[in-house]
Structure formats: C-alpha cells, structure tokens
Amino acid sequence: MKLLEDRIKKDGRLINSDILKVDSFLNHQIDVGLMDAMGEEFARCFSGLGVNKIVTIESSGIPLACAAARAMGGLPVVFAKKAVPNTMTEEFYSATVRSFTKNKVYEAIVSKRFLSEDDVCLIIDDFLASGEAAEGLVKIIEQAGARCAGVGAAIEKEFQGGSAKLRERGLKVVSLAVITSLADDRIQFKSTYEC
Ligand code: 5GP
C-alpha cells in the first residue's frame, strides 16, 4: 500500500537491523486518517469471507483493528489482554506469547464471553514479525471453537518468518507494507503487494 510505504520512508526510524520505530503515526501518536485508509484496504482484501469479529492484542493493534472493524460495517473488536486484570473474575482462553520487542514471555487472555464457536475472526495487528502474537491469537480462537479467516498486519518484516508460518497453517495473510530487510541502515520493501 503506497500510502503506508511512503509514510514509513518519511517517518520510520531504525532501532537496529531487526526493529523499526513508527511511533509518530502508528503505535504511540496515531494518524487516524492513515488508520482509516488501512482499515478500508483490509475490508477490501478480506471481503466475502464471512468475518464477524476482529481480534487483536493490546495495545498497538487496537486502533488499526477498530479502523478495520468500522470499514467492515461496524464489527465488534476483541483485544487480548497481556495480563490478568483484577476485574477478570470469569473464565478465559489463554496462550503463551513471546514478545518480539520486549524479549519476554506473557499470557495473552480473552474472556470466554467474547468468543464463541459461531465466530469467524480476522486477526489484525500493527506488526507481523516472527508471528508469535498472531499464532497466540489463532490458538485462542481455536480454543473457543471459532474460525480464523486470516491475518492482516500493517507492517510485515518478511525476513523474520511470521507470515510463512501462518500461511503454512493455511491462513490468508495480508500485510500492507512488506519489508524484506532492515540491514545496513536501509528499509527495503518488497516491490509487489498482494491483497
Ligand atoms: P511477532 O509476534 O510477530 O514476532 O511480533 C509482533 C508484535 O511485536 C506486534 O504486536 C508489535 O507490537 C511488536 N513488534 C514486532 N516487531 C516490531 C517492530 O519492528 N517495531 C515495533 N514498533 N513493534 C514491533
């Protein structure tokens, strides 16, 4: 998606050859116009699959998930929490996830009230790197007996292998900007973009 690629070129900052910082428009300060454009694109790419719920993980996935949900007709958004809050008195589904950026392991949890076997879920997140977060969400969706229709990410770092793992599971994966390398202080994009 050209709009996103141009924005990454303009405002993205390299932390090292593995991590890209996009906090001026995606995951700290948020450009809502760009979010809406990305939401529309996800709606186009995942139309006709019977999706009735968007699933993401706190916190950076939430604004993008909401934009996609709005573009898909106002679907509910469920976000997995990364810790069990005191207010979580009911049963929940959970999966262990290794955080790519924080290098630690946490439990992603979703209350059993918000997923059921009737649901067809679309996973949306800001980044797709090793695929740990998305795989955790797939496990949670499966625990509920629901179906996962696919995974949509704003930015994929293809060289970290997450999309390949998810596609091996038979999932449709759409990333709006696919980065092939962050080496040598350069952001390299895949030239073809597939919806
Ligand atoms: P994965 O689980 O696919 O390895 O990583 C995805 C999660 O890690 C995303 O939810 C995202 O928040 C975070 N993440 C992974 N790579 C990056 C990165 O290069 N920059 C930022 N800001 N977050 C990242």
PDB file of C-alpha atoms and ligand atoms in Angstrom:
ATOM      1  CA  MET A   1       0.000   0.000   0.000  1.00  0.00           C
ATOM      2  CA  LYS A   2       1.789   3.047  -1.297  1.00  0.00           C
ATOM      3  CA  LEU A   3       0.416   5.465   1.281  1.00  0.00           C
ATOM      4  CA  LEU A   4       1.853   3.386   4.138  1.00  0.00           C
ATOM      5  CA  GLU A   5       5.174   2.706   2.431  1.00  0.00           C
ATOM      6  CA  ASP A   6       5.655   6.415   1.759  1.00  0.00           C
ATOM      7  CA  ARG A   7       4.914   7.190   5.403  1.00  0.00           C
ATOM      8  CA  ILE A   8       7.383   4.563   6.625  1.00  0.00           C
ATOM      9  CA  LYS A   9      10.045   6.030   4.310  1.00  0.00           C
ATOM     10  CA  LYS A  10       9.309   9.524   5.623  1.00  0.00           C
ATOM     11  CA  ASP A  11       8.851   8.887   9.362  1.00  0.00           C
ATOM     12  CA  GLY A  12      10.092   5.358  10.161  1.00  0.00           C
ATOM     13  CA  ARG A  13      13.249   5.148  12.293  1.00  0.00           C
ATOM     14  CA  LEU A  14      15.516   2.139  12.510  1.00  0.00           C
ATOM     15  CA  ILE A  15      16.364   0.998  16.039  1.00  0.00           C
ATOM     16  CA  ASN A  16      18.623  -1.760  14.687  1.00  0.00           C
ATOM     17  CA  SER A  17      18.517  -4.260  11.824  1.00  0.00           C
ATOM     18  CA  ASP A  18      15.516  -6.007  13.457  1.00  0.00           C
ATOM     19  CA  ILE A  19      13.263  -3.260  14.829  1.00  0.00           C
ATOM     20  CA  LEU A  20      11.551  -0.369  13.126  1.00  0.00           C
ATOM     21  CA  LYS A  21      10.109   2.527  15.107  1.00  0.00           C
ATOM     22  CA  VAL A  22       6.892   4.032  13.723  1.00  0.00           C
ATOM     23  CA  ASP A  23       5.635   5.719  16.854  1.00  0.00           C
ATOM     24  CA  SER A  24       4.909   9.058  15.177  1.00  0.00           C
ATOM     25  CA  PHE A  25       1.956   7.616  13.204  1.00  0.00           C
ATOM     26  CA  LEU A  26       1.158   4.010  14.175  1.00  0.00           C
ATOM     27  CA  ASN A  27       1.786   2.987  17.748  1.00  0.00           C
ATOM     28  CA  HIS A  28       2.256   5.969  20.013  1.00  0.00           C
ATOM     29  CA  GLN A  29       0.979   9.056  18.198  1.00  0.00           C
ATOM     30  CA  ILE A  30      -1.693   7.850  15.762  1.00  0.00           C
ATOM     31  CA  ASP A  31      -2.589   9.169  12.308  1.00  0.00           C
ATOM     32  CA  VAL A  32      -6.287   8.313  12.230  1.00  0.00           C
ATOM     33  CA  GLY A  33      -6.647   9.151   8.529  1.00  0.00           C
ATOM     34  CA  LEU A  34      -3.957   6.605   7.702  1.00  0.00           C
ATOM     35  CA  MET A  35      -5.625   4.109  10.075  1.00  0.00           C
ATOM     36  CA  ASP A  36      -8.930   4.544   8.231  1.00  0.00           C
ATOM     37  CA  ALA A  37      -7.245   4.065   4.834  1.00  0.00           C
ATOM     38  CA  MET A  38      -5.623   0.855   6.095  1.00  0.00           C
ATOM     39  CA  GLY A  39      -8.930  -0.295   7.563  1.00  0.00           C
ATOM     40  CA  GLU A  40     -10.602   0.190   4.149  1.00  0.00           C
ATOM     41  CA  GLU A  41      -7.869  -1.841   2.492  1.00  0.00           C
ATOM     42  CA  PHE A  42      -8.289  -4.715   4.951  1.00  0.00           C
ATOM     43  CA  ALA A  43     -12.057  -4.583   4.346  1.00  0.00           C
ATOM     44  CA  ARG A  44     -11.424  -4.915   0.591  1.00  0.00           C
ATOM     45  CA  CYS A  45      -8.903  -7.752   0.995  1.00  0.00           C
ATOM     46  CA  PHE A  46     -10.955  -9.810   3.445  1.00  0.00           C
ATOM     47  CA  SER A  47     -14.417  -9.237   1.974  1.00  0.00           C
ATOM     48  CA  GLY A  48     -16.637 -12.235   1.279  1.00  0.00           C
ATOM     49  CA  LEU A  49     -15.088 -14.447   3.974  1.00  0.00           C
ATOM     50  CA  GLY A  50     -17.931 -14.100   6.464  1.00  0.00           C
ATOM     51  CA  VAL A  51     -15.841 -12.285   9.078  1.00  0.00           C
ATOM     52  CA  ASN A  52     -17.988 -11.200  12.022  1.00  0.00           C
ATOM     53  CA  LYS A  53     -15.334 -10.250  14.591  1.00  0.00           C
ATOM     54  CA  ILE A  54     -11.929  -8.579  14.644  1.00  0.00           C
ATOM     55  CA  VAL A  55      -9.373  -9.949  17.108  1.00  0.00           C
ATOM     56  CA  THR A  56      -6.183  -8.172  18.129  1.00  0.00           C
ATOM     57  CA  ILE A  57      -3.783  -7.818  21.052  1.00  0.00           C
ATOM     58  CA  GLU A  58      -3.218  -4.844  23.312  1.00  0.00           C
ATOM     59  CA  SER A  59      -2.181  -2.198  22.843  1.00  0.00           C
ATOM     60  CA  SER A  60      -0.745  -1.279  19.456  1.00  0.00           C
ATOM     61  CA  GLY A  61      -3.146  -3.413  17.438  1.00  0.00           C
ATOM     62  CA  ILE A  62      -6.270  -1.767  18.826  1.00  0.00           C
ATOM     63  CA  PRO A  63      -6.561   1.432  16.703  1.00  0.00           C
ATOM     64  CA  LEU A  64      -5.929  -0.471  13.475  1.00  0.00           C
ATOM     65  CA  ALA A  65      -8.364  -3.210  14.470  1.00  0.00           C
ATOM     66  CA  CYS A  66     -11.015  -0.560  15.170  1.00  0.00           C
ATOM     67  CA  ALA A  67     -10.419   1.046  11.763  1.00  0.00           C
ATOM     68  CA  ALA A  68     -10.812  -2.339  10.049  1.00  0.00           C
ATOM     69  CA  ALA A  69     -13.922  -3.108  12.094  1.00  0.00           C
ATOM     70  CA  ARG A  70     -15.500   0.212  11.101  1.00  0.00           C
ATOM     71  CA  ALA A  71     -14.674  -0.338   7.426  1.00  0.00           C
ATOM     72  CA  MET A  72     -16.219  -3.821   7.603  1.00  0.00           C
ATOM     73  CA  GLY A  73     -19.558  -2.469   8.743  1.00  0.00           C
ATOM     74  CA  GLY A  74     -19.050  -1.899  12.440  1.00  0.00           C
ATOM     75  CA  LEU A  75     -17.891  -5.320  13.614  1.00  0.00           C
ATOM     76  CA  PRO A  76     -17.006  -5.894  17.281  1.00  0.00           C
ATOM     77  CA  VAL A  77     -13.316  -5.775  18.200  1.00  0.00           C
ATOM     78  CA  VAL A  78     -11.931  -8.122  20.849  1.00  0.00           C
ATOM     79  CA  PHE A  79      -8.425  -7.456  22.098  1.00  0.00           C
ATOM     80  CA  ALA A  80      -6.401  -9.973  24.052  1.00  0.00           C
ATOM     81  CA  LYS A  81      -5.013  -8.623  27.299  1.00  0.00           C
ATOM     82  CA  LYS A  82      -1.413  -9.234  28.237  1.00  0.00           C
ATOM     83  CA  ALA A  83      -2.055  -9.700  31.962  1.00  0.00           C
ATOM     84  CA  VAL A  84      -4.961 -10.969  34.033  1.00  0.00           C
ATOM     85  CA  PRO A  85      -6.690  -7.891  35.492  1.00  0.00           C
ATOM     86  CA  ASN A  86      -8.306  -7.969  38.963  1.00  0.00           C
ATOM     87  CA  THR A  87     -11.638  -7.409  37.242  1.00  0.00           C
ATOM     88  CA  MET A  88     -11.306 -10.696  35.290  1.00  0.00           C
ATOM     89  CA  THR A  89     -13.489 -12.824  37.505  1.00  0.00           C
ATOM     90  CA  GLU A  90     -14.769 -15.115  34.771  1.00  0.00           C
ATOM     91  CA  GLU A  91     -13.108 -17.892  32.753  1.00  0.00           C
ATOM     92  CA  PHE A  92     -10.823 -17.008  29.874  1.00  0.00           C
ATOM     93  CA  TYR A  93      -8.928 -18.511  26.948  1.00  0.00           C
ATOM     94  CA  SER A  94      -5.167 -18.025  27.006  1.00  0.00           C
ATOM     95  CA  ALA A  95      -1.977 -18.604  25.042  1.00  0.00           C
ATOM     96  CA  THR A  96       1.683 -18.054  25.858  1.00  0.00           C
ATOM     97  CA  VAL A  97       3.356 -15.482  23.610  1.00  0.00           C
ATOM     98  CA  ARG A  98       6.980 -14.373  23.373  1.00  0.00           C
ATOM     99  CA  SER A  99       7.186 -10.652  22.821  1.00  0.00           C
ATOM    100  CA  PHE A 100       9.481  -9.767  19.965  1.00  0.00           C
ATOM    101  CA  THR A 101      10.246  -6.220  21.030  1.00  0.00           C
ATOM    102  CA  LYS A 102      10.356  -6.762  24.820  1.00  0.00           C
ATOM    103  CA  ASN A 103      12.018 -10.189  24.702  1.00  0.00           C
ATOM    104  CA  LYS A 104       9.799 -11.636  27.403  1.00  0.00           C
ATOM    105  CA  VAL A 105       7.022 -14.174  27.638  1.00  0.00           C
ATOM    106  CA  TYR A 106       3.465 -13.294  28.630  1.00  0.00           C
ATOM    107  CA  GLU A 107      -0.020 -14.833  28.666  1.00  0.00           C
ATOM    108  CA  ALA A 108      -2.483 -13.387  26.170  1.00  0.00           C
ATOM    109  CA  ILE A 109      -6.001 -13.793  27.534  1.00  0.00           C
ATOM    110  CA  VAL A 110      -9.548 -13.303  26.226  1.00  0.00           C
ATOM    111  CA  SER A 111     -12.696 -13.755  28.293  1.00  0.00           C
ATOM    112  CA  LYS A 112     -14.793 -16.742  27.222  1.00  0.00           C
ATOM    113  CA  ARG A 113     -17.745 -14.351  26.923  1.00  0.00           C
ATOM    114  CA  PHE A 114     -16.339 -12.676  23.821  1.00  0.00           C
ATOM    115  CA  LEU A 115     -15.547 -15.604  21.524  1.00  0.00           C
ATOM    116  CA  SER A 116     -17.819 -18.457  20.528  1.00  0.00           C
ATOM    117  CA  GLU A 117     -17.918 -21.290  18.013  1.00  0.00           C
ATOM    118  CA  ASP A 118     -20.141 -19.177  15.746  1.00  0.00           C
ATOM    119  CA  ASP A 119     -17.398 -16.592  15.236  1.00  0.00           C
ATOM    120  CA  VAL A 120     -15.356 -16.091  12.079  1.00  0.00           C
ATOM    121  CA  CYS A 121     -12.426 -13.963  13.219  1.00  0.00           C
ATOM    122  CA  LEU A 122      -9.977 -11.721  11.418  1.00  0.00           C
ATOM    123  CA  ILE A 123      -6.732 -11.058  13.312  1.00  0.00           C
ATOM    124  CA  ILE A 124      -5.356  -7.536  12.878  1.00  0.00           C
ATOM    125  CA  ASP A 125      -2.071  -6.229  14.302  1.00  0.00           C
ATOM    126  CA  ASP A 126       0.331  -3.361  13.693  1.00  0.00           C
ATOM    127  CA  PHE A 127       3.394  -5.560  13.007  1.00  0.00           C
ATOM    128  CA  LEU A 128       3.911  -9.111  11.856  1.00  0.00           C
ATOM    129  CA  ALA A 129       7.443 -10.220  12.745  1.00  0.00           C
ATOM    130  CA  SER A 130       8.057 -13.781  13.989  1.00  0.00           C
ATOM    131  CA  GLY A 131       4.310 -14.422  14.083  1.00  0.00           C
ATOM    132  CA  GLU A 132       4.217 -15.242  17.819  1.00  0.00           C
ATOM    133  CA  ALA A 133       1.452 -12.767  18.652  1.00  0.00           C
ATOM    134  CA  ALA A 134      -0.732 -13.871  15.719  1.00  0.00           C
ATOM    135  CA  GLU A 135      -0.165 -17.564  16.491  1.00  0.00           C
ATOM    136  CA  GLY A 136      -1.191 -16.942  20.103  1.00  0.00           C
ATOM    137  CA  LEU A 137      -4.401 -15.325  18.879  1.00  0.00           C
ATOM    138  CA  VAL A 138      -5.050 -18.237  16.488  1.00  0.00           C
ATOM    139  CA  LYS A 139      -4.702 -20.631  19.466  1.00  0.00           C
ATOM    140  CA  ILE A 140      -7.180 -18.570  21.496  1.00  0.00           C
ATOM    141  CA  ILE A 141      -9.653 -18.517  18.590  1.00  0.00           C
ATOM    142  CA  GLU A 142      -9.295 -22.295  18.219  1.00  0.00           C
ATOM    143  CA  GLN A 143      -9.858 -22.839  21.966  1.00  0.00           C
ATOM    144  CA  ALA A 144     -13.208 -21.082  21.523  1.00  0.00           C
ATOM    145  CA  GLY A 145     -14.097 -23.397  18.632  1.00  0.00           C
ATOM    146  CA  ALA A 146     -14.236 -20.319  16.385  1.00  0.00           C
ATOM    147  CA  ARG A 147     -12.635 -19.995  12.942  1.00  0.00           C
ATOM    148  CA  CYS A 148      -9.807 -17.713  11.879  1.00  0.00           C
ATOM    149  CA  ALA A 149     -10.385 -16.258   8.393  1.00  0.00           C
ATOM    150  CA  GLY A 150      -6.946 -14.671   8.156  1.00  0.00           C
ATOM    151  CA  VAL A 151      -4.367 -12.270   9.490  1.00  0.00           C
ATOM    152  CA  GLY A 152      -3.915  -8.638   8.473  1.00  0.00           C
ATOM    153  CA  ALA A 153      -0.881  -6.596   9.502  1.00  0.00           C
ATOM    154  CA  ALA A 154       0.076  -3.035   8.705  1.00  0.00           C
ATOM    155  CA  ILE A 155       3.811  -3.786   8.511  1.00  0.00           C
ATOM    156  CA  GLU A 156       5.361  -7.193   7.937  1.00  0.00           C
ATOM    157  CA  LYS A 157       9.051  -7.881   8.381  1.00  0.00           C
ATOM    158  CA  GLU A 158       9.121 -10.807   5.981  1.00  0.00           C
ATOM    159  CA  PHE A 159      12.672 -11.822   6.910  1.00  0.00           C
ATOM    160  CA  GLN A 160      11.519 -12.737  10.445  1.00  0.00           C
ATOM    161  CA  GLY A 161       9.370 -15.581   9.118  1.00  0.00           C
ATOM    162  CA  GLY A 162       5.945 -14.973  10.702  1.00  0.00           C
ATOM    163  CA  SER A 163       3.902 -14.784   7.511  1.00  0.00           C
ATOM    164  CA  ALA A 164       5.422 -18.014   6.163  1.00  0.00           C
ATOM    165  CA  LYS A 165       4.476 -19.851   9.390  1.00  0.00           C
ATOM    166  CA  LEU A 166       0.920 -18.539   9.282  1.00  0.00           C
ATOM    167  CA  ARG A 167       0.497 -19.406   5.588  1.00  0.00           C
ATOM    168  CA  GLU A 168       1.733 -22.939   6.362  1.00  0.00           C
ATOM    169  CA  ARG A 169      -1.266 -23.192   8.678  1.00  0.00           C
ATOM    170  CA  GLY A 170      -3.447 -22.396   5.646  1.00  0.00           C
ATOM    171  CA  LEU A 171      -4.247 -18.851   6.740  1.00  0.00           C
ATOM    172  CA  LYS A 172      -4.688 -15.926   4.367  1.00  0.00           C
ATOM    173  CA  VAL A 173      -2.145 -13.248   5.338  1.00  0.00           C
ATOM    174  CA  VAL A 174      -2.284  -9.666   4.075  1.00  0.00           C
ATOM    175  CA  SER A 175       0.411  -7.163   5.049  1.00  0.00           C
ATOM    176  CA  LEU A 176       0.019  -3.637   3.738  1.00  0.00           C
ATOM    177  CA  ALA A 177       3.772  -2.967   3.657  1.00  0.00           C
ATOM    178  CA  VAL A 178       6.216  -5.855   3.392  1.00  0.00           C
ATOM    179  CA  ILE A 179       9.795  -5.170   4.470  1.00  0.00           C
ATOM    180  CA  THR A 180      12.438  -7.566   3.166  1.00  0.00           C
ATOM    181  CA  SER A 181      15.416  -6.117   5.050  1.00  0.00           C
ATOM    182  CA  LEU A 182      16.381  -3.523   7.644  1.00  0.00           C
ATOM    183  CA  ALA A 183      20.105  -4.205   7.282  1.00  0.00           C
ATOM    184  CA  ASP A 184      22.746  -1.540   6.584  1.00  0.00           C
ATOM    185  CA  ASP A 185      20.529   1.279   7.876  1.00  0.00           C
ATOM    186  CA  ARG A 186      18.146   0.827   4.946  1.00  0.00           C
ATOM    187  CA  ILE A 187      14.475  -0.091   4.814  1.00  0.00           C
ATOM    188  CA  GLN A 188      13.884  -2.333   1.805  1.00  0.00           C
ATOM    189  CA  PHE A 189      10.353  -3.093   0.647  1.00  0.00           C
ATOM    190  CA  LYS A 190       9.005  -5.961  -1.400  1.00  0.00           C
ATOM    191  CA  SER A 191       8.027  -4.481  -4.728  1.00  0.00           C
ATOM    192  CA  THR A 192       4.841  -6.487  -5.170  1.00  0.00           C
ATOM    193  CA  TYR A 193       1.916  -6.056  -2.836  1.00  0.00           C
ATOM    194  CA  GLU A 194      -0.647  -8.829  -2.678  1.00  0.00           C
ATOM    195  CA  CYS A 195      -4.122  -8.412  -1.328  1.00  0.00           C
TER     196      CYS A 195
HETATM  197  P1  5GP B   1       5.633 -11.108  16.382  1.00  0.00           P
HETATM  198  O1  5GP B   1       4.819 -11.678  17.484  1.00  0.00           O
HETATM  199  O2  5GP B   1       5.036 -11.310  15.013  1.00  0.00           O
HETATM  200  O3  5GP B   1       7.076 -11.522  16.459  1.00  0.00           O
HETATM  201  O4  5GP B   1       5.687  -9.530  16.634  1.00  0.00           O
HETATM  202  C1  5GP B   1       4.512  -8.780  16.545  1.00  0.00           C
HETATM  203  C2  5GP B   1       4.348  -7.888  17.727  1.00  0.00           C
HETATM  204  O5  5GP B   1       5.588  -7.341  18.173  1.00  0.00           O
HETATM  205  C3  5GP B   1       3.474  -6.723  17.327  1.00  0.00           C
HETATM  206  O6  5GP B   1       2.315  -6.797  18.125  1.00  0.00           O
HETATM  207  C4  5GP B   1       4.280  -5.481  17.577  1.00  0.00           C
HETATM  208  O7  5GP B   1       3.665  -4.721  18.592  1.00  0.00           O
HETATM  209  C5  5GP B   1       5.636  -5.938  18.016  1.00  0.00           C
HETATM  210  N1  5GP B   1       6.697  -5.667  17.003  1.00  0.00           N
HETATM  211  C6  5GP B   1       7.370  -6.578  16.269  1.00  0.00           C
HETATM  212  N2  5GP B   1       8.314  -6.014  15.515  1.00  0.00           N
HETATM  213  C7  5GP B   1       8.239  -4.692  15.743  1.00  0.00           C
HETATM  214  C8  5GP B   1       8.974  -3.561  15.237  1.00  0.00           C
HETATM  215  O8  5GP B   1       9.890  -3.642  14.399  1.00  0.00           O
HETATM  216  N3  5GP B   1       8.602  -2.344  15.717  1.00  0.00           N
HETATM  217  C9  5GP B   1       7.600  -2.182  16.615  1.00  0.00           C
HETATM  218  N4  5GP B   1       7.301  -0.941  17.000  1.00  0.00           N
HETATM  219  N5  5GP B   1       6.888  -3.231  17.120  1.00  0.00           N
HETATM  220  C10 5GP B   1       7.206  -4.470  16.690  1.00  0.00           C
END
